[in-house]
Protein backbone atom coordinates (compact mmCIF):
# COMPACT_ATOMS: atom_id res chain seq x y z
CA MET A 1 18.55 4.26 46.89
CA GLY A 2 19.41 0.93 48.36
CA ALA A 3 18.34 -0.51 51.66
CA LYS A 4 20.55 1.71 54.39
CA SER A 5 18.48 5.24 52.95
CA TRP A 6 15.22 4.07 51.89
CA ARG A 7 12.60 4.93 54.30
CA PRO A 8 8.88 5.87 53.54
CA LYS A 9 6.86 8.26 55.20
CA VAL A 10 3.47 6.92 56.57
CA SER A 11 1.10 8.47 58.57
CA SER A 12 -2.27 6.14 60.04
CA GLN A 13 -3.88 9.01 58.51
CA ASP A 14 -3.37 7.58 55.20
CA GLY A 15 -5.20 4.48 56.09
CA PRO A 16 -4.20 0.98 57.39
CA ILE A 17 -0.25 1.27 57.31
CA TYR A 18 0.35 -1.75 55.30
CA LEU A 19 -1.11 -0.64 52.16
CA ALA A 20 0.24 2.93 53.37
CA ILE A 21 3.74 1.59 52.63
CA ALA A 22 3.05 -0.53 49.53
CA ASP A 23 1.87 2.63 47.77
CA VAL A 24 4.76 4.83 49.08
CA ILE A 25 6.84 1.84 47.06
CA ALA A 26 4.82 2.12 43.91
CA ALA A 27 5.01 5.79 44.12
CA ASP A 28 8.69 5.81 44.63
CA ILE A 29 9.46 3.22 41.93
CA ALA A 30 7.25 5.24 39.54
CA SER A 31 9.17 8.44 40.51
CA GLY A 32 12.72 7.16 39.93
CA GLU A 33 13.51 7.35 43.93
CA LEU A 34 13.67 3.32 43.98
CA ALA A 35 15.46 2.15 40.98
CA SER A 36 14.96 -1.15 39.51
CA GLY A 37 16.96 -3.60 41.02
CA ALA A 38 17.33 -1.55 44.52
CA ARG A 39 17.62 -3.57 47.68
CA LEU A 40 14.86 -2.42 49.92
CA PRO A 41 15.40 -2.61 53.93
CA THR A 42 14.71 -5.91 55.48
CA GLN A 43 11.37 -6.16 57.39
CA ARG A 44 12.79 -6.17 60.77
CA ARG A 45 14.92 -3.06 59.86
CA LEU A 46 11.93 -1.28 58.24
CA ALA A 47 9.81 -2.38 60.97
CA GLU A 48 12.19 -0.86 63.42
CA ASP A 49 12.55 2.69 61.41
CA LEU A 50 9.06 3.42 61.47
CA GLY A 51 8.29 2.02 65.11
CA ILE A 52 5.85 -0.91 64.03
CA ASP A 53 5.30 -4.24 64.25
CA PHE A 54 7.15 -6.70 62.03
CA THR A 55 3.57 -8.05 60.67
CA THR A 56 2.69 -4.69 59.63
CA VAL A 57 5.84 -4.47 57.51
CA SER A 58 5.69 -8.20 56.18
CA ARG A 59 2.22 -7.66 55.20
CA ALA A 60 3.07 -4.87 52.91
CA TYR A 61 5.95 -6.29 51.07
CA ALA A 62 3.96 -9.18 50.18
CA GLU A 63 1.19 -6.35 48.81
CA ALA A 64 4.00 -4.53 47.34
CA GLN A 65 4.73 -8.49 45.84
CA ALA A 66 1.39 -8.85 44.56
CA ARG A 67 0.99 -5.57 42.81
CA GLY A 68 3.98 -6.76 40.84
CA LEU A 69 6.28 -4.17 42.16
CA ILE A 70 8.97 -6.08 44.37
CA GLU A 71 10.31 -9.70 44.59
CA GLY A 72 12.06 -11.77 47.40
CA ARG A 73 15.22 -13.73 46.66
CA VAL A 74 15.94 -16.32 49.07
CA GLY A 75 19.35 -16.01 51.12
CA GLN A 76 19.65 -12.41 49.76
CA GLY A 77 16.69 -10.19 50.84
CA THR A 78 13.80 -7.94 48.71
CA PHE A 79 14.43 -6.16 45.82
CA VAL A 80 12.75 -3.77 43.13
CA LYS A 81 11.21 -6.11 40.60
CA ALA A 82 13.50 -5.30 37.28
CA ARG A 83 11.15 -3.83 34.56
CA ARG A 84 10.95 -5.24 31.29
CA MET A 85 11.35 -2.10 28.62
CA ALA A 86 8.42 -1.42 26.77
CA ALA A 87 7.98 -2.20 23.71
CA SER A 88 8.31 0.87 21.71
CA ARG A 89 10.09 -0.26 18.75
CA VAL A 90 13.15 1.84 19.62
CA GLN A 91 15.72 1.95 17.04
CA PRO A 92 19.17 2.11 18.00
CA SER A 93 19.04 5.54 16.38
CA GLY A 94 16.51 6.53 19.05
CA LEU A 95 13.52 6.50 16.37
CA VAL A 96 10.67 5.05 16.26
CA ASP A 97 8.83 2.83 14.06
CA MET A 98 4.94 4.42 13.17
CA SER A 99 3.77 1.97 11.57
CA MET A 100 1.49 0.63 13.89
CA ASN A 101 -1.78 2.60 14.60
CA LEU A 102 -1.52 2.44 18.91
CA PRO A 103 -3.17 4.54 21.44
CA PRO A 104 -0.61 6.75 23.19
CA ARG A 105 1.26 5.92 26.02
CA PHE A 106 0.03 8.06 28.94
CA HIS A 107 2.41 8.61 31.92
CA ASN A 108 0.03 8.80 34.98
CA SER A 109 1.74 6.25 37.40
CA SER A 110 -1.45 6.30 39.83
CA LEU A 111 -3.81 4.90 36.69
CA THR A 112 -1.38 2.55 35.76
CA HIS A 113 -1.34 1.14 39.24
CA SER A 114 -5.41 1.46 39.03
CA MET A 115 -5.58 -0.52 35.91
CA TRP A 116 -3.40 -3.16 37.20
CA ASP A 117 -4.78 -3.30 40.44
CA ALA A 118 -8.49 -3.95 38.68
CA VAL A 119 -6.88 -6.87 36.91
CA ARG A 120 -5.73 -8.19 40.50
CA ASP A 121 -9.16 -7.63 42.01
CA LEU A 122 -10.70 -10.06 39.44
CA GLU A 123 -9.84 -12.52 42.15
CA ASP A 124 -12.72 -12.17 43.84
CA GLN A 125 -14.67 -13.98 40.78
CA GLY A 126 -13.42 -16.81 42.23
CA LEU A 127 -12.02 -19.89 40.14
CA ASP A 128 -14.94 -20.16 37.62
CA LEU A 129 -13.60 -17.75 35.93
CA LEU A 130 -10.40 -19.31 34.94
CA MET A 131 -11.59 -23.01 34.91
CA ARG A 132 -15.16 -22.65 32.60
CA TYR A 133 -15.97 -21.83 29.12
CA GLN A 134 -18.42 -19.19 28.60
CA GLU A 135 -21.36 -18.96 25.77
CA PRO A 136 -20.41 -17.66 22.59
CA GLY A 137 -20.97 -13.39 22.65
CA GLY A 138 -19.98 -13.01 26.32
CA ILE A 139 -22.01 -13.94 29.41
CA ILE A 140 -25.26 -11.50 30.27
CA ASP A 141 -23.08 -9.51 33.02
CA ASP A 142 -20.59 -8.35 30.62
CA ARG A 143 -23.30 -8.00 27.86
CA MET A 144 -25.09 -5.72 30.50
CA ILE A 145 -21.83 -3.50 31.16
CA ALA A 146 -21.49 -3.59 27.34
CA THR A 147 -24.32 -2.10 26.92
CA SER A 148 -24.15 0.37 29.40
CA TRP A 149 -20.77 1.52 27.27
CA LEU A 150 -22.51 1.55 24.03
CA SER A 151 -25.49 3.49 25.23
CA ARG A 152 -23.78 6.57 25.53
CA ARG A 153 -23.40 6.28 21.33
CA LEU A 154 -26.53 4.28 21.01
CA ARG A 155 -29.74 4.91 22.03
CA ASN A 156 -32.19 2.34 23.30
CA VAL A 157 -29.71 -0.13 22.92
CA THR A 158 -30.38 -3.92 25.08
CA PRO A 159 -28.67 -6.45 25.97
CA ASP A 160 -30.03 -9.00 24.29
CA ARG A 161 -28.81 -6.77 20.97
CA VAL A 162 -25.47 -6.85 22.43
CA LEU A 163 -22.49 -9.05 22.00
CA VAL A 164 -18.91 -9.53 23.21
CA THR A 165 -16.14 -10.57 20.65
CA ALA A 166 -12.62 -11.17 20.47
CA GLY A 167 -11.69 -7.11 18.63
CA ALA A 168 -12.83 -5.78 15.66
CA GLN A 169 -11.32 -7.80 13.67
CA GLY A 170 -13.57 -10.96 15.26
CA ALA A 171 -16.90 -8.91 14.88
CA ILE A 172 -16.16 -8.04 11.16
CA HIS A 173 -15.54 -11.50 10.53
CA ALA A 174 -18.60 -12.78 12.30
CA VAL A 175 -20.79 -10.75 11.09
CA LEU A 176 -19.71 -11.07 7.12
CA SER A 177 -19.74 -14.53 7.42
CA VAL A 178 -23.68 -14.16 8.21
CA LEU A 179 -24.82 -11.47 5.45
CA THR A 180 -22.34 -13.41 2.71
CA GLU A 181 -21.35 -16.37 0.47
CA PRO A 182 -18.08 -16.53 -1.22
CA GLY A 183 -18.30 -14.68 -4.19
CA ASP A 184 -20.40 -11.86 -2.91
CA LEU A 185 -20.10 -8.09 -3.17
CA VAL A 186 -19.45 -6.19 -0.54
CA CYS A 187 -18.94 -2.04 -0.81
CA ALA A 188 -16.33 -0.22 1.32
CA GLU A 189 -14.92 2.99 1.00
CA HIS A 190 -12.18 3.18 -1.42
CA LEU A 191 -9.35 3.45 1.00
CA THR A 192 -10.14 0.94 3.83
CA TYR A 193 -8.89 -0.72 7.02
CA PRO A 194 -6.73 -3.73 5.94
CA GLY A 195 -8.19 -5.56 8.56
CA PHE A 196 -11.59 -5.61 6.55
CA ARG A 197 -9.72 -6.55 3.40
CA SER A 198 -7.80 -9.42 4.95
CA VAL A 199 -11.22 -10.98 6.46
CA ALA A 200 -13.01 -10.05 2.77
CA SER A 201 -10.01 -11.99 1.08
CA HIS A 202 -10.23 -14.85 3.72
CA LEU A 203 -14.15 -15.28 2.82
CA ARG A 204 -13.25 -14.72 -0.81
CA LEU A 205 -15.28 -11.98 -1.37
CA LYS A 206 -15.07 -9.47 -3.75
CA ILE A 207 -14.84 -5.47 -2.79
CA ALA A 208 -16.72 -2.40 -4.43
CA PRO A 209 -14.63 0.37 -3.89
CA LEU A 210 -16.85 3.55 -3.21
CA GLU A 211 -15.13 6.98 -3.86
CA MET A 212 -14.36 9.51 -0.78
CA ASP A 213 -14.34 13.33 -0.15
CA GLU A 214 -13.07 15.52 2.09
CA TYR A 215 -16.20 14.02 4.26
CA GLY A 216 -15.49 10.98 3.39
CA LEU A 217 -17.81 8.00 2.01
CA ARG A 218 -19.71 9.39 -1.06
CA PRO A 219 -23.43 8.51 -0.61
CA GLU A 220 -23.63 9.01 -4.80
CA ALA A 221 -20.80 6.38 -4.95
CA PHE A 222 -23.10 3.85 -3.04
CA GLU A 223 -26.33 4.58 -4.20
CA LEU A 224 -24.17 3.82 -8.36
CA VAL A 225 -23.07 0.24 -7.11
CA CYS A 226 -26.37 -0.56 -5.66
CA GLN A 227 -28.09 0.69 -9.18
CA LYS A 228 -25.40 -1.55 -11.28
CA MET A 229 -25.16 -4.43 -8.75
CA THR A 230 -26.34 -6.52 -5.87
CA PRO A 231 -24.17 -5.79 -2.87
CA LYS A 232 -24.63 -7.94 0.01
CA ALA A 233 -23.24 -5.58 2.65
CA LEU A 234 -21.59 -2.12 3.00
CA TYR A 235 -18.87 -1.44 5.75
CA CYS A 236 -17.52 1.63 6.50
CA MET A 237 -15.61 3.85 9.16
CA PRO A 238 -17.41 7.12 9.33
CA THR A 239 -15.76 8.42 12.31
CA LEU A 240 -12.05 8.88 12.54
CA HIS A 241 -11.71 7.17 8.98
CA ASN A 242 -8.35 5.07 9.10
CA PRO A 243 -6.48 6.21 7.11
CA THR A 244 -7.91 9.43 6.35
CA THR A 245 -9.17 10.61 9.95
CA ARG A 246 -12.14 12.13 8.01
CA THR A 247 -15.79 12.20 9.93
CA MET A 248 -18.79 11.83 8.09
CA PRO A 249 -21.37 14.83 9.01
CA LEU A 250 -25.03 13.98 10.25
CA ASP A 251 -26.55 14.73 7.16
CA ARG A 252 -24.33 12.40 4.88
CA ARG A 253 -25.16 10.24 7.27
CA ARG A 254 -28.77 10.14 7.06
CA LYS A 255 -28.55 9.90 3.23
CA LEU A 256 -26.38 6.85 3.60
CA ILE A 257 -28.84 4.97 5.37
CA GLU A 258 -31.81 6.13 3.14
CA LEU A 259 -30.06 4.54 0.38
CA ALA A 260 -29.11 1.55 2.01
CA ARG A 261 -32.54 0.94 3.19
CA ALA A 262 -34.00 1.49 -0.10
CA TYR A 263 -31.34 -0.95 -1.32
CA ASP A 264 -32.11 -3.42 1.55
CA VAL A 265 -28.33 -3.43 2.10
CA PRO A 266 -27.01 -4.08 5.86
CA VAL A 267 -24.41 -1.80 7.11
CA ILE A 268 -21.44 -2.90 9.15
CA GLU A 269 -20.33 0.05 11.33
CA ASP A 270 -16.76 0.16 12.19
CA ASP A 271 -16.54 2.69 15.25
CA ALA A 272 -13.23 1.77 16.77
CA TYR A 273 -12.62 5.64 17.61
CA GLY A 274 -16.12 7.15 18.08
CA ALA A 275 -15.38 7.31 21.61
CA LEU A 276 -12.48 9.59 21.13
CA VAL A 277 -14.72 12.21 19.81
CA PRO A 278 -16.83 13.83 22.56
CA LYS A 279 -19.40 15.69 20.18
CA ALA A 280 -19.02 13.29 17.02
CA PRO A 281 -22.35 12.73 15.27
CA ALA A 282 -24.69 10.52 15.81
CA PRO A 283 -23.39 7.12 14.32
CA LEU A 284 -25.29 4.92 12.06
CA GLY A 285 -26.13 2.17 14.58
CA ALA A 286 -27.74 4.92 16.51
CA LEU A 287 -30.05 6.16 12.90
CA ALA A 288 -30.58 2.99 11.79
CA PRO A 289 -30.50 -0.08 14.64
CA ASP A 290 -32.63 -2.14 12.38
CA ILE A 291 -29.99 -2.81 9.62
CA VAL A 292 -26.93 -1.45 11.18
CA TYR A 293 -24.10 -3.85 12.47
CA HIS A 294 -22.02 -1.38 15.06
CA VAL A 295 -18.74 -2.47 16.18
CA ALA A 296 -17.12 -0.76 18.79
CA SER A 297 -13.76 -1.87 19.56
CA LEU A 298 -11.85 -0.40 22.75
CA SER A 299 -8.39 -1.53 21.07
CA LYS A 300 -8.03 2.27 20.26
CA CYS A 301 -10.21 3.75 23.61
CA LEU A 302 -8.92 1.74 26.20
CA SER A 303 -6.35 -1.03 25.41
CA PRO A 304 -5.11 -3.11 22.54
CA ALA A 305 -3.84 -5.76 24.57
CA LEU A 306 -7.81 -6.39 25.27
CA ARG A 307 -8.62 -7.48 22.42
CA ILE A 308 -12.64 -6.94 22.99
CA ALA A 309 -15.06 -5.01 20.92
CA TYR A 310 -18.72 -4.81 21.40
CA VAL A 311 -21.58 -5.62 18.40
CA ALA A 312 -25.01 -4.03 18.62
CA VAL A 313 -26.89 -6.31 15.92
CA PRO A 314 -30.18 -5.82 14.40
CA ASP A 315 -33.29 -6.90 16.34
CA GLY A 316 -33.41 -11.05 15.69
CA ARG A 317 -29.86 -11.54 14.53
CA THR A 318 -27.97 -12.05 17.89
CA LEU A 319 -28.46 -16.00 17.67
CA ARG A 320 -27.14 -16.12 14.08
CA VAL A 321 -24.06 -13.89 14.66
CA ALA A 322 -23.41 -15.46 17.86
CA ASN A 323 -23.49 -18.92 16.24
CA ALA A 324 -20.66 -17.29 13.93
CA ILE A 325 -18.27 -16.24 16.87
CA ARG A 326 -18.71 -20.15 18.28
CA ALA A 327 -17.37 -21.35 14.64
CA SER A 328 -14.12 -19.20 14.57
CA ALA A 329 -13.21 -18.12 17.72
CA SER A 330 -15.40 -20.20 20.40
CA ILE A 331 -15.49 -17.69 22.85
CA VAL A 332 -13.88 -14.37 24.03
CA SER A 333 -11.16 -14.60 26.91
CA PRO A 334 -13.28 -14.63 29.84
CA LEU A 335 -10.11 -12.80 31.64
CA THR A 336 -10.08 -10.08 29.19
CA SER A 337 -13.66 -9.82 28.98
CA ALA A 338 -14.30 -9.54 32.52
CA THR A 339 -10.76 -7.28 32.77
CA ALA A 340 -12.81 -4.40 30.28
CA SER A 341 -16.21 -4.65 32.52
CA ARG A 342 -14.36 -3.85 35.56
CA TRP A 343 -12.50 -1.24 34.09
CA ILE A 344 -16.11 0.26 33.10
CA GLU A 345 -18.16 -0.53 35.85
CA THR A 346 -15.69 1.18 38.22
CA GLY A 347 -15.56 4.45 36.11
CA LEU A 348 -11.66 3.76 35.42
CA ALA A 349 -12.54 3.23 31.87
CA ASP A 350 -13.67 6.84 31.38
CA ARG A 351 -10.56 7.92 32.86
CA VAL A 352 -8.05 5.87 30.67
CA ARG A 353 -10.10 7.26 27.72
CA ASP A 354 -9.72 10.76 29.23
CA GLU A 355 -5.78 10.02 29.54
CA ILE A 356 -5.63 8.71 26.02
CA MET A 357 -7.30 11.83 24.24
CA ARG A 358 -5.18 14.05 26.47
CA GLU A 359 -1.91 12.46 25.06
CA THR A 360 -3.48 12.84 21.41
CA ALA A 361 -4.02 16.52 21.92
CA ALA A 362 -0.43 16.81 23.01
CA ARG A 363 0.86 14.56 19.53
CA LEU A 364 -1.15 16.51 17.11
CA GLN A 365 0.19 19.95 18.79
CA VAL A 366 4.28 18.59 18.06
CA PHE A 367 2.85 17.05 14.56
CA ASN A 368 1.48 20.17 13.09
CA ALA A 369 4.46 22.38 14.37
CA THR A 370 6.86 19.56 12.51
CA LEU A 371 5.48 18.47 9.56
CA PRO A 372 3.94 20.71 5.81
CA SER A 373 0.43 21.47 5.99
CA ASN A 374 -0.39 18.82 3.60
CA ALA A 375 -1.80 16.37 6.00
CA ASP A 376 -4.96 15.01 7.21
CA THR A 377 -5.33 15.16 10.75
CA SER A 378 -8.76 15.71 13.10
CA PRO A 379 -8.64 16.23 16.70
CA GLY A 380 -8.91 12.99 18.98
CA CYS A 381 -7.32 11.02 15.83
CA PHE A 382 -4.08 9.61 16.68
CA HIS A 383 -2.82 8.68 13.32
CA VAL A 384 -2.34 11.32 10.56
CA TRP A 385 -2.84 10.49 6.27
CA LEU A 386 -0.15 12.97 4.72
CA ARG A 387 0.16 13.54 0.96
CA VAL A 388 3.26 12.99 -0.48
CA SER A 389 4.33 15.23 -3.35
CA GLU A 390 6.80 15.33 -6.12
CA PRO A 391 9.44 14.95 -6.17
CA TRP A 392 9.16 12.11 -3.43
CA THR A 393 6.69 9.32 -4.62
CA ARG A 394 5.08 7.04 -1.59
CA GLY A 395 7.32 4.34 -2.17
CA GLU A 396 10.34 6.28 -2.24
CA LEU A 397 10.14 7.86 1.19
CA VAL A 398 8.61 4.67 3.03
CA SER A 399 11.76 3.03 1.80
CA ARG A 400 14.13 5.31 2.77
CA LEU A 401 12.44 6.06 6.18
CA ARG A 402 12.71 2.25 6.88
CA SER A 403 16.51 2.50 6.11
CA ILE A 404 17.13 4.68 8.90
CA GLY A 405 14.48 3.50 11.17
CA VAL A 406 11.01 5.35 10.97
CA GLY A 407 8.46 3.29 10.25
CA VAL A 408 5.26 4.22 8.50
CA VAL A 409 2.51 2.45 6.20
CA ALA A 410 2.12 3.28 2.58
CA SER A 411 -1.28 4.22 1.03
CA ASP A 412 -1.02 0.31 -0.67
CA ALA A 413 -2.09 -1.20 2.51
CA PHE A 414 -5.33 0.89 2.91
CA ALA A 415 -6.11 0.95 -1.03
CA VAL A 416 -8.94 -1.50 -2.97
CA THR A 417 -8.04 0.35 -5.95
CA GLU A 418 -5.41 2.34 -7.20
CA ALA A 419 -3.21 3.72 -4.33
CA PRO A 420 -2.48 7.60 -3.83
CA GLU A 421 0.68 9.12 -2.71
CA ALA A 422 0.18 9.25 0.85
CA ILE A 423 1.61 7.77 4.09
CA ARG A 424 -0.26 6.91 7.32
CA ILE A 425 1.69 7.96 10.38
CA GLY A 426 0.88 6.89 13.92
CA LEU A 427 1.44 9.25 16.40
CA GLY A 428 0.80 6.52 19.43
CA ALA A 429 3.50 4.33 18.78
CA PRO A 430 6.58 6.42 20.36
CA ALA A 431 6.64 6.10 23.90
CA THR A 432 7.20 9.49 24.67
CA VAL A 433 6.54 13.17 22.98
CA GLU A 434 10.12 13.40 23.08
CA GLU A 435 11.07 10.15 21.08
CA LEU A 436 7.70 11.69 18.54
CA LYS A 437 9.37 14.77 18.08
CA ARG A 438 12.71 12.91 16.83
CA SER A 439 10.96 10.59 14.14
CA LEU A 440 9.32 13.75 13.06
CA SER A 441 12.04 16.10 12.49
CA VAL A 442 13.77 13.61 10.40
CA LEU A 443 10.62 13.15 8.50
CA SER A 444 10.87 16.63 7.95
CA ASP A 445 14.05 17.09 7.18
CA LEU A 446 13.79 14.14 4.92
CA LEU A 447 10.97 15.49 2.60
CA SER A 448 13.08 19.07 2.54
CA GLN A 449 15.47 17.06 0.53
CA GLN A 450 15.71 15.72 -2.90
CA PRO A 451 15.08 12.01 -2.83
CA ALA A 452 18.79 11.78 -4.91
CA VAL A 453 20.59 13.65 -2.31
CA SER A 454 18.84 11.58 0.33
CA THR A 455 19.72 8.36 -0.62
CA ILE A 456 22.87 5.75 0.41
CA VAL A 457 22.70 3.56 -2.42
CA VAL A 458 26.33 3.10 -3.63
């Protein structure tokens, strides 16, 4: 729709007219009523059409431009700003790389605008936010808001125990550098987060793999290592484990803590997905705040772009971890930390998390209707763990999928010891449920064939 026909329907009952016009522009762009690149009426023409003064329209266009919705071109007029295509890694065939474990994108234009509006509202914090360094571990205001977020899972946590870090990766690096020296042994599930493996390798640590079963890490395996060796730390992911999706029951968590105390082994709990499970068992950090370093990233439950994680450390350890943050990353980006705080304090974070959970449920439903039953899934989890059975092997399957534009991750990326025949599939990478359906249908069809039949090697 172009300048001659577009006319917003606004009323003084909608609040200030200039804001109402900007809101209609946003809504019409989201609905497709105003296409990317469409030319808007001149300010004078729109003022005449609506029977309002020129200044009001001018303020409306200025507001829409500040929101990133429109742009003025000298000598040409005002146009809907061209939108960059979302980077969903869609192949020419319409298939999608599902190797990245991303929270699914929801389709709530009002909420999306609110997320961006909250970023623009940070202007009220003045130039200090842009032109000053902050202390490692975050300023007290951000740490207090982080505490309010963590307190939903950790009772009695206080701001003096909470630090803000550059994502879970930054938190794991800081904590491990405090707890270990090169050559030390740390324990982890035999399938574990590749980011932890990367940090352990960088710090020149040895990893003792611990067996898992359908309920996650087996405490008996941890005890056996403690009896024979002297591990300096235990890293684990008790809730919605990556990659297996398993959640450790409460009795097993208590047993694990009992053993960690008995053998004096501090625990690093990666709780990246805990906020996505309303009735998850109590985190290890709640059961044993004196020995657990609880890492709660916002990347999975809110936004990967924030690169923020909140860490609750045992009493008396805050300064040491803050110094480790200083040595590695200096500070967390004040802009992203302030954005996370604004989302949380306004309730926007809860709305975003709820939308992610709703979209995750829809995508799990699609997966369960498309793929065979030999997969581990869990409510709230937007990755799945698919066991590969004969005649396929994980290597053949990953290679064949890659050749036709579908990306998944083989178990080798997670394995501390021998890798099982399995792959991880990220359901959040496709931009839409339709894209997900197409890619899963290709995977399902491929699994129904013999490897030799599906090959294209000549």
